[in-house]
CSV table of C-alpha atoms in Angstrom, one decimal:
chain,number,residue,atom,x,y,z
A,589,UNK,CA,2.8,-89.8,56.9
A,590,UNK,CA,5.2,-87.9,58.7
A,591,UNK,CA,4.2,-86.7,62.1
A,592,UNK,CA,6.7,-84.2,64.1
A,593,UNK,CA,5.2,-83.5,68.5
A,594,UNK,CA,7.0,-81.1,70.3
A,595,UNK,CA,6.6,-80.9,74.0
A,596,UNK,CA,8.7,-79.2,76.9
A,597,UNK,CA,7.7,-75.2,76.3
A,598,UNK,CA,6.8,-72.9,79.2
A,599,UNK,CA,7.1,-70.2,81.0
A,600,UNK,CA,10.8,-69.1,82.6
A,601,UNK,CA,12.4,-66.3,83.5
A,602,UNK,CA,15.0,-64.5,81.7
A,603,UNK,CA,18.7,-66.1,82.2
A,604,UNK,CA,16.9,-69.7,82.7
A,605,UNK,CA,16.9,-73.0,80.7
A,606,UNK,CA,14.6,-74.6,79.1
A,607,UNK,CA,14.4,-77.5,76.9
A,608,UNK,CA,12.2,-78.2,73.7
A,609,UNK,CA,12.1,-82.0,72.0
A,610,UNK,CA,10.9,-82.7,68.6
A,611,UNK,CA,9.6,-86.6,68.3
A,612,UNK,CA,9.1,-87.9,64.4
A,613,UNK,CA,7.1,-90.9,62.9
A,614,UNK,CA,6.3,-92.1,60.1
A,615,UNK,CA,9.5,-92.6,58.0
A,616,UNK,CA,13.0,-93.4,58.4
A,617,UNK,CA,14.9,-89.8,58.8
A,618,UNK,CA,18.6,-90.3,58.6
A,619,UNK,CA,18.4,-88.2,55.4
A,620,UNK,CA,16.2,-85.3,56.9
A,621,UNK,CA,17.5,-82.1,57.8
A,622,UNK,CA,15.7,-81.4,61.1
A,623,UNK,CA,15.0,-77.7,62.2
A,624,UNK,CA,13.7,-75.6,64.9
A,625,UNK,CA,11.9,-72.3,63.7
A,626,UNK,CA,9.8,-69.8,66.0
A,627,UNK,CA,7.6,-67.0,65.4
A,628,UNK,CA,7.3,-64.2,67.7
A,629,UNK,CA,4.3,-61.9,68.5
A,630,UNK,CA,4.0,-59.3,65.4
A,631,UNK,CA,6.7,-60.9,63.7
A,632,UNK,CA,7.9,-63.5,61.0
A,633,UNK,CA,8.5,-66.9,61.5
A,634,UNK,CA,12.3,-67.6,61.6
A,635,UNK,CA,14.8,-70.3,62.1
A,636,UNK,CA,16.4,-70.7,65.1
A,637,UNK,CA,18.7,-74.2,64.6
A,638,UNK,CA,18.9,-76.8,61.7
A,639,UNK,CA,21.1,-80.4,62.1
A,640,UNK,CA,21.3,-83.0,59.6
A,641,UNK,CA,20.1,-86.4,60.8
A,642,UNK,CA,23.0,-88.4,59.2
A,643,UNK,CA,26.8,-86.2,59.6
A,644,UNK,CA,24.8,-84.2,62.9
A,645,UNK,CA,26.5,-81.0,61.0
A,646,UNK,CA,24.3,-77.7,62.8
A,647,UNK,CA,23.4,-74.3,62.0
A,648,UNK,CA,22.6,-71.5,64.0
A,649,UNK,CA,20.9,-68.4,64.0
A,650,UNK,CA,22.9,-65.6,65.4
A,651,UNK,CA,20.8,-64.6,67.6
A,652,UNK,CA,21.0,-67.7,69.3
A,653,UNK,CA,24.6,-69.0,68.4
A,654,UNK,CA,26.3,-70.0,72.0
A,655,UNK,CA,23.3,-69.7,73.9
A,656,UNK,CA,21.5,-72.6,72.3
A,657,UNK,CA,22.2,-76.3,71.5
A,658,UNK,CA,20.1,-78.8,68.9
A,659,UNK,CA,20.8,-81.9,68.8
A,660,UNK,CA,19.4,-85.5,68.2
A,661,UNK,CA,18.9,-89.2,69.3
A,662,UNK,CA,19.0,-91.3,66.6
A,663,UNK,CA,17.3,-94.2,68.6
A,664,UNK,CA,14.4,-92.1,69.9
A,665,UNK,CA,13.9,-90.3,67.1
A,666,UNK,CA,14.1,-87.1,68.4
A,667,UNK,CA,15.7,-83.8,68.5
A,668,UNK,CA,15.8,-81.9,71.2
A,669,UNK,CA,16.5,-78.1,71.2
A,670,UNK,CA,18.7,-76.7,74.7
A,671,UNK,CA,18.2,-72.8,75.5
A,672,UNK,CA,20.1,-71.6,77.7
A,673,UNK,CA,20.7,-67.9,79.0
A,674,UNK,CA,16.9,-67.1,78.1
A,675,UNK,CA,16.2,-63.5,77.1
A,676,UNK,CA,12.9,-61.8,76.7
A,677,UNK,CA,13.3,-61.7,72.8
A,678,UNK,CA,13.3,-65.4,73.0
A,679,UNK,CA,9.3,-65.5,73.6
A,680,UNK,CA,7.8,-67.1,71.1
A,681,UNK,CA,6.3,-70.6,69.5
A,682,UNK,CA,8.7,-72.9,68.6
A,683,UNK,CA,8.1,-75.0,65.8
A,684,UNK,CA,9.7,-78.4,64.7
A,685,UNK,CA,9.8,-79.2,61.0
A,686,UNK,CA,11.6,-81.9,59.0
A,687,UNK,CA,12.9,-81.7,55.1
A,688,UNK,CA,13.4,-84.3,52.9
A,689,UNK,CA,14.9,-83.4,49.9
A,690,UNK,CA,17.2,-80.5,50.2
A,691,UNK,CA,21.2,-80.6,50.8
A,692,UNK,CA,22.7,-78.7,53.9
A,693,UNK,CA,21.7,-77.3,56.3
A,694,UNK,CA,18.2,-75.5,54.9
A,695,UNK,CA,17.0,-72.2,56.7
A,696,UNK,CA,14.1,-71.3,54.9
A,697,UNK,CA,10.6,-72.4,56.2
A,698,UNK,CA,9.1,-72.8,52.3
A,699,UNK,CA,12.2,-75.7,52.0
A,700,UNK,CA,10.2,-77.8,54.9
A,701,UNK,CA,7.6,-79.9,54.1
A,702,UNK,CA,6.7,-81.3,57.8
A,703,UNK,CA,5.9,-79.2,60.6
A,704,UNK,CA,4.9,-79.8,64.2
A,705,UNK,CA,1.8,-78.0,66.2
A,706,UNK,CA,4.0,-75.8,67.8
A,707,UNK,CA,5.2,-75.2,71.6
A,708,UNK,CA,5.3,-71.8,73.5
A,709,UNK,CA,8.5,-70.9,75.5
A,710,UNK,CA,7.6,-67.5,76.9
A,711,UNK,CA,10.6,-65.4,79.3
A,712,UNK,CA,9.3,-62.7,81.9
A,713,UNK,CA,12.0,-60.4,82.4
């Protein structure tokens, strides 16, 4: 059973950084695309990053491109999500989620099977 724990939201101010993580058990994930997808107040879920375990090859929202960094440590098993230059519009629970099957870099939620409880990162202007 996969099991994705996020941990390292809070609450910042705006041009701050903050740092999310993403730990998984339960498989071996060097053929998992790993993602980071948040959902705002009143608004849809979206993705925010995606990296392929294996090649590390990344995708990034615009929104976010330059501003934030995924990456991951093989040996830990985790992925860790840097945000830098935090804006307001960055508010919002951030979700870690793994997929299995698909090539790439996926970007829609319904292509990821695993998700994590969630972590809040809210940014007072």
């Amino acid at each position: 059973q996969v099991q994705l724990v996020e941990s390292g939201g809070g609450l910042v101010q705006a041009g701050d950084s903050l740092s999310v993580s993403c730990t998984a058990s339960g498989r071996t994930f060097s053929t998992y695309a790993m993602a980071w997808f948040r959902r705002a107040p009143g608004k849809e879920r979206e993705v925010v990053a995606v990296i392929r375990w294996s090649t590390g090859r990344t995708y990034y929202a615009d929104s976010v491109k330059g501003r934030f960094t995924i990456s991951r440590d093989n040996a830990k098993n985790t992925v860790y999500l840097q945000m830098n230059s935090l804006e307001p519009e960055d508010t919002a629970v951030y979700y870690c989620a793994a997929d299995e099957y698909a090539s790439g870099t996926p970007i829609h939620s319904y292509e990821y099977a695993y998700w994590g409880q969630g972590t809040q990162v809210t940014v007072s202007s």
